[in-house]
Amino acid sequence: MIDRSFGDRVFNIINYILLTILTVIVLYPLLFVLSASISNPEHVLRGDVWLLPKGFNVDAYTKIFQNKDILLGYGNTILYTLIGTAINLAMTVCAAYPLSRKDFAGRGIITGMIVFTMFFGGGLIPTYLLIKNLNMLDSLWVMVIPNAVSVWNIIIMRTFFQQSIPGELQESAMIDGCNHFQTLFRIVLPLSMPIIAVMVLFYAVGHWNSYFNALIYLTSKDKFPLQLILREILIQSDSGEFIKLTSESAVRMKMSVEGLKYAVLVVANLPMLMLYPFLQRYFVKGIMIGALKG
Amino acid sequence: MKSSDAALETPARLLTKRSRSELIRRAFTKNWQLYLLIAPVVVYYIVFHYLPMYGIQIAFKDFIANKGIWDSPWVGFKHFERFFNSFYFERLLSNTILISLYTLALSFPIPIILALMLHEVKSEGFKKVVQTITYAPHFLSVVVIVGMLFIFLNPSTGIINHMIVAFGGEPITFMTSPAWFKTLYVLSDVWQTMGWSSIIYLAALSGVDQQLHEAATIDGASKLQRIWHINLPTIAPTIVILLILNLGSVMSVGFEKVFLMQNSLNMSSSDIISTYVYRTGILDAQYSFSAAVGLFNAVVNFALLIVVNYVARRVNETSLW
């Protein structure tokens, strides 16, 4: 359609301008962090850096990769993300396949039982006591088992199985003598790669970014994931008070800590932000499948 | 006659009954693999979601660790009364509700507007760039978002205060001031979520009937009129569903971000129910009391969801169930 009228053209121009402003607002803090991380901390703290890096300097990065806490946290996060996502995926498939089949007696009851937990739960304290009784406190398992599967993702995957995989295909496989396991592994899953990619991404981002379970259930520092280490560096170290930088040594000390923070932000986010543009269409697809049913 | 009727009827009924259990049995033998598949999921939900619901009873008991949940003595509504009468009650309730409502007021409509605007963009390239950039903050962790707030807003070294000083103002201690807490919370939330939340509306907008647009254009409708009368009604059901979900969770402000932004100086405006439960329960180990506080929160939430859903169904014929 061509916008003929004058008003519509004005609308288009304003629309483009507003969207551009919005995009700049979102982009600016991200670019600033990146520039600041490769600038001389002195310029950053004095407020000389606005957009482009000043006094190119990658000391902060070398320092980070010498920091034992950060490296250990990184390792732990990768471990939790790998194991956690594998468990999540297996559980989601185990739930979604039976629930997608019409001949599965009891699927109404089981769906109801699962969905109910979205709206009501025992709460933090009873859950904490349960974990304690199961002797899972401060273990690897507490990072991957209590959130082994998400209701929302089960629904998304079930909907995908129902709508995108022809029922006749499953029927004919069964007639040809396939049992449910064979149908699932030979017919359904190979046709579900897009949705499996979406699930892997949703779950992996969740594990990578979460700190709540670690905060509540972990006590020994060598098990802390990256996010808890970040919290110490970025938030707990910040007094928030107005400190007058008077003495030379105070300035230098403040600088060595503050200068690190930008680089820490970059290092923590890089894997996600680098992967994301390539995987964007999968993410969006997942949301859309969820939206159909939601 | 009657007795023979009954005699005739009985075996028939028995037969259907037997064949029904027979059918169930056959369905089970045919589909036992499905039950095997779903068994771990059912076990997981029972253990990690329904067992804690059983544990809720400690809210009405004085929990003693070595007696366990079942054998601890009942105390009725003691913990609830203590919470309702406590100094914190009003503060927690108003902070929780206000943070939710402010968030709802901005974070809910902005993605809708963004989606409506994006839908009007003809250039695929421009659209793609805007989408890629506005979706990106969704992938940052809460720790990183709050960390960025701390860095940018630092009174002596943050860029925002450098700007304020450059324009001749006095530096503001944003992160420690109660007056700024809710504003910062909501604005950073909008920044992080607006792009991602717009996806669902964009998806709904792809279902707009183009013929309506053509007809409206011929009748002389302007673009704004067409958006208002065609596009918005198309996505109205989606909006209502998401509004129900959001209103239903007015009492459950996310713990993660508030907790990170919280410090002793801004407590008066940042303390919410979930952070209070964490402090009294996990840090002070007052299990029964904090379980009662948590239960109060969960029940109000659940009731809200049911009420909002009921109202939506009556008014709009769109509802969750």
Tab-separated table of C-alpha atoms in Angstrom, chain B residues 53-252:
chain	number	residue	atom	x	y	z
B	53	MET	CA	2.636	-27.079	49.576
B	54	TYR	CA	2.345	-29.748	52.252
B	55	GLY	CA	5.077	-27.866	54.117
B	56	ILE	CA	2.918	-24.735	54.170
B	57	GLN	CA	1.325	-26.015	57.372
B	58	ILE	CA	4.342	-24.774	59.320
B	59	ALA	CA	2.830	-21.311	58.868
B	60	PHE	CA	0.208	-22.430	61.412
B	61	LYS	CA	2.710	-24.196	63.665
B	62	ASP	CA	5.798	-23.431	65.671
B	63	PHE	CA	8.305	-25.260	63.553
B	64	ILE	CA	10.852	-27.194	65.587
B	65	ALA	CA	13.552	-28.681	63.411
B	66	ASN	CA	14.090	-31.987	65.213
B	67	LYS	CA	10.347	-32.646	65.502
B	68	GLY	CA	9.818	-32.115	61.778
B	69	ILE	CA	6.908	-30.514	59.952
B	70	TRP	CA	4.201	-32.954	61.059
B	71	ASP	CA	4.953	-33.101	64.797
B	72	SER	CA	5.566	-29.430	65.474
B	73	PRO	CA	2.801	-27.941	67.662
B	74	TRP	CA	-0.128	-26.057	66.135
B	75	VAL	CA	-0.416	-22.380	67.013
B	76	GLY	CA	-3.242	-21.219	64.734
B	77	PHE	CA	-2.925	-17.745	63.272
B	78	LYS	CA	-0.269	-16.521	65.699
B	79	HIS	CA	2.322	-15.779	63.006
B	80	PHE	CA	-0.190	-14.065	60.772
B	81	GLU	CA	-1.343	-11.835	63.623
B	82	ARG	CA	2.232	-10.951	64.426
B	83	PHE	CA	2.840	-10.011	60.795
B	84	PHE	CA	-0.349	-7.950	60.445
B	85	ASN	CA	0.446	-6.063	63.640
B	86	SER	CA	4.107	-5.559	62.900
B	87	PHE	CA	5.701	-2.233	62.141
B	88	TYR	CA	6.737	-3.538	58.715
B	89	PHE	CA	3.336	-4.670	57.473
B	90	GLU	CA	2.103	-1.441	55.958
B	91	ARG	CA	5.486	-0.532	54.521
B	92	LEU	CA	5.951	-3.949	52.891
B	93	LEU	CA	2.457	-3.990	51.468
B	94	SER	CA	2.592	-0.491	50.037
B	95	ASN	CA	6.081	-0.926	48.576
B	96	THR	CA	5.126	-4.241	46.991
B	97	ILE	CA	1.926	-2.908	45.462
B	98	LEU	CA	3.358	0.431	44.384
B	99	ILE	CA	6.379	-1.088	42.638
B	100	SER	CA	4.018	-3.439	40.820
B	101	LEU	CA	1.594	-0.755	39.771
B	102	TYR	CA	4.298	1.632	38.582
B	103	THR	CA	5.880	-1.180	36.600
B	104	LEU	CA	2.516	-2.110	35.142
B	105	ALA	CA	1.793	1.504	34.217
B	106	LEU	CA	4.935	1.773	32.077
B	107	SER	CA	6.245	-1.696	31.264
B	108	PHE	CA	2.856	-2.916	30.108
B	109	PRO	CA	1.726	-0.285	27.559
B	110	ILE	CA	5.137	0.636	26.120
B	111	PRO	CA	5.734	-2.736	24.377
B	112	ILE	CA	2.262	-2.493	22.845
B	113	ILE	CA	3.051	0.952	21.451
B	114	LEU	CA	6.449	-0.247	20.264
B	115	ALA	CA	4.847	-3.174	18.453
B	116	LEU	CA	2.233	-0.950	16.817
B	117	MET	CA	4.997	1.410	15.675
B	118	LEU	CA	7.250	-1.380	14.408
B	119	HIS	CA	4.336	-2.861	12.507
B	120	GLU	CA	4.068	0.337	10.455
B	121	VAL	CA	7.731	0.276	9.402
B	122	LYS	CA	8.016	-0.624	5.723
B	123	SER	CA	11.787	-0.959	5.507
B	124	GLU	CA	12.680	-4.510	6.533
B	125	GLY	CA	16.296	-3.541	7.214
B	126	PHE	CA	15.399	-0.733	9.631
B	127	LYS	CA	12.876	-2.960	11.368
B	128	LYS	CA	15.459	-5.685	11.812
B	129	VAL	CA	18.011	-3.300	13.323
B	130	VAL	CA	15.501	-1.833	15.787
B	131	GLN	CA	14.349	-5.314	16.799
B	132	THR	CA	17.826	-6.754	17.230
B	133	ILE	CA	18.925	-3.862	19.428
B	134	THR	CA	15.813	-3.512	21.567
B	135	TYR	CA	15.633	-7.260	22.222
B	136	ALA	CA	19.256	-7.449	23.371
B	137	PRO	CA	18.876	-6.217	26.992
B	138	HIS	CA	16.526	-9.134	27.652
B	139	PHE	CA	19.615	-11.344	27.681
B	140	LEU	CA	21.453	-9.398	30.353
B	141	SER	CA	21.244	-10.827	33.842
B	142	VAL	CA	19.667	-8.896	36.710
B	143	VAL	CA	23.055	-8.672	38.355
B	144	VAL	CA	24.466	-6.983	35.277
B	145	ILE	CA	21.533	-4.564	34.961
B	146	VAL	CA	21.787	-3.508	38.592
B	147	GLY	CA	25.577	-3.407	38.301
B	148	MET	CA	25.223	-1.001	35.385
B	149	LEU	CA	22.862	1.152	37.438
B	150	PHE	CA	25.436	1.336	40.233
B	151	ILE	CA	28.240	2.226	37.858
B	152	PHE	CA	26.347	4.821	35.821
B	153	LEU	CA	24.770	6.436	38.861
B	154	ASN	CA	27.809	6.488	41.125
B	155	PRO	CA	27.864	9.947	42.723
B	156	SER	CA	31.550	10.601	42.095
B	157	THR	CA	32.452	8.527	39.051
B	158	GLY	CA	29.219	7.702	37.211
B	159	ILE	CA	28.458	9.157	33.826
B	160	ILE	CA	24.990	10.408	34.804
B	161	ASN	CA	26.374	12.484	37.631
B	162	HIS	CA	29.159	13.752	35.361
B	163	MET	CA	26.410	14.984	33.043
B	164	ILE	CA	24.507	16.598	35.908
B	165	VAL	CA	27.666	18.338	37.070
B	166	ALA	CA	28.497	19.403	33.515
B	167	PHE	CA	25.126	21.162	33.375
B	168	GLY	CA	25.864	22.856	36.653
B	169	GLY	CA	23.909	20.594	39.013
B	170	GLU	CA	24.842	18.815	42.209
B	171	PRO	CA	25.620	15.084	42.095
B	172	ILE	CA	22.722	12.916	43.262
B	173	THR	CA	23.170	9.787	45.389
B	174	PHE	CA	20.672	7.819	43.327
B	175	MET	CA	21.261	4.313	44.616
B	176	THR	CA	20.989	5.170	48.281
B	177	SER	CA	18.042	7.516	48.125
B	178	PRO	CA	14.587	6.104	48.926
B	179	ALA	CA	12.961	8.721	46.696
B	180	TRP	CA	14.738	7.434	43.588
B	181	PHE	CA	14.391	3.713	44.188
B	182	LYS	CA	11.063	3.025	42.488
B	183	THR	CA	11.804	5.312	39.542
B	184	LEU	CA	15.107	3.574	38.871
B	185	TYR	CA	13.519	0.175	39.267
B	186	VAL	CA	10.746	0.890	36.796
B	187	LEU	CA	12.794	2.771	34.200
B	188	SER	CA	15.496	0.118	34.075
B	189	ASP	CA	12.745	-2.475	33.762
B	190	VAL	CA	11.265	-0.660	30.775
B	191	TRP	CA	14.721	-0.382	29.239
B	192	GLN	CA	15.327	-4.085	29.627
B	193	THR	CA	11.971	-5.574	28.724
B	194	MET	CA	10.207	-3.331	26.219
B	195	GLY	CA	11.693	-4.895	23.086
B	196	TRP	CA	11.254	-8.474	24.142
B	197	SER	CA	7.718	-7.986	25.417
B	198	SER	CA	6.723	-6.461	22.085
B	199	ILE	CA	7.389	-9.743	20.240
B	200	ILE	CA	4.141	-11.302	21.330
B	201	TYR	CA	2.130	-8.290	20.089
B	202	LEU	CA	4.039	-8.242	16.805
B	203	ALA	CA	3.068	-11.873	16.373
B	204	ALA	CA	-0.553	-11.007	17.020
B	205	LEU	CA	-0.352	-8.073	14.595
B	206	SER	CA	0.710	-10.365	11.767
B	207	GLY	CA	-2.880	-11.625	11.859
B	208	VAL	CA	-4.372	-8.267	10.903
B	209	ASP	CA	-6.747	-8.505	7.970
B	210	GLN	CA	-5.267	-6.429	5.116
B	211	GLN	CA	-8.636	-6.112	3.408
B	212	LEU	CA	-9.891	-4.069	6.348
B	213	HIS	CA	-6.982	-1.692	5.857
B	214	GLU	CA	-7.669	-1.352	2.151
B	215	ALA	CA	-11.353	-0.699	2.736
B	216	ALA	CA	-10.596	1.831	5.460
B	217	THR	CA	-8.070	3.642	3.265
B	218	ILE	CA	-10.620	3.944	0.477
B	219	ASP	CA	-13.070	5.394	2.998
B	220	GLY	CA	-10.461	8.005	3.838
B	221	ALA	CA	-9.261	6.756	7.224
B	222	SER	CA	-5.897	8.141	8.302
B	223	LYS	CA	-3.109	5.900	9.476
B	224	LEU	CA	-3.685	6.666	13.143
B	225	GLN	CA	-7.387	5.914	12.741
B	226	ARG	CA	-6.602	2.634	11.063
B	227	ILE	CA	-4.181	1.637	13.824
B	228	TRP	CA	-6.731	2.580	16.465
B	229	HIS	CA	-9.735	0.903	14.854
B	230	ILE	CA	-8.159	-2.087	13.111
B	231	ASN	CA	-4.776	-3.031	14.565
B	232	LEU	CA	-5.552	-2.432	18.212
B	233	PRO	CA	-8.799	-4.461	18.246
B	234	THR	CA	-6.946	-7.307	16.501
B	235	ILE	CA	-4.459	-7.634	19.325
B	236	ALA	CA	-6.972	-6.865	22.096
B	237	PRO	CA	-7.381	-10.525	23.171
B	238	THR	CA	-3.599	-10.861	23.554
B	239	ILE	CA	-3.502	-7.636	25.564
B	240	VAL	CA	-6.279	-8.834	27.863
B	241	ILE	CA	-4.619	-12.190	28.525
B	242	LEU	CA	-1.312	-10.546	29.394
B	243	LEU	CA	-3.072	-7.933	31.509
B	244	ILE	CA	-4.780	-10.681	33.496
B	245	LEU	CA	-1.460	-12.392	34.103
B	246	ASN	CA	0.143	-9.096	35.119
B	247	LEU	CA	-2.656	-7.968	37.404
B	248	GLY	CA	-2.759	-11.407	38.931
B	249	SER	CA	0.857	-11.037	39.957
B	250	VAL	CA	0.604	-7.533	41.390
B	251	MET	CA	1.650	-8.943	44.755
B	252	SER	CA	4.637	-10.871	43.448
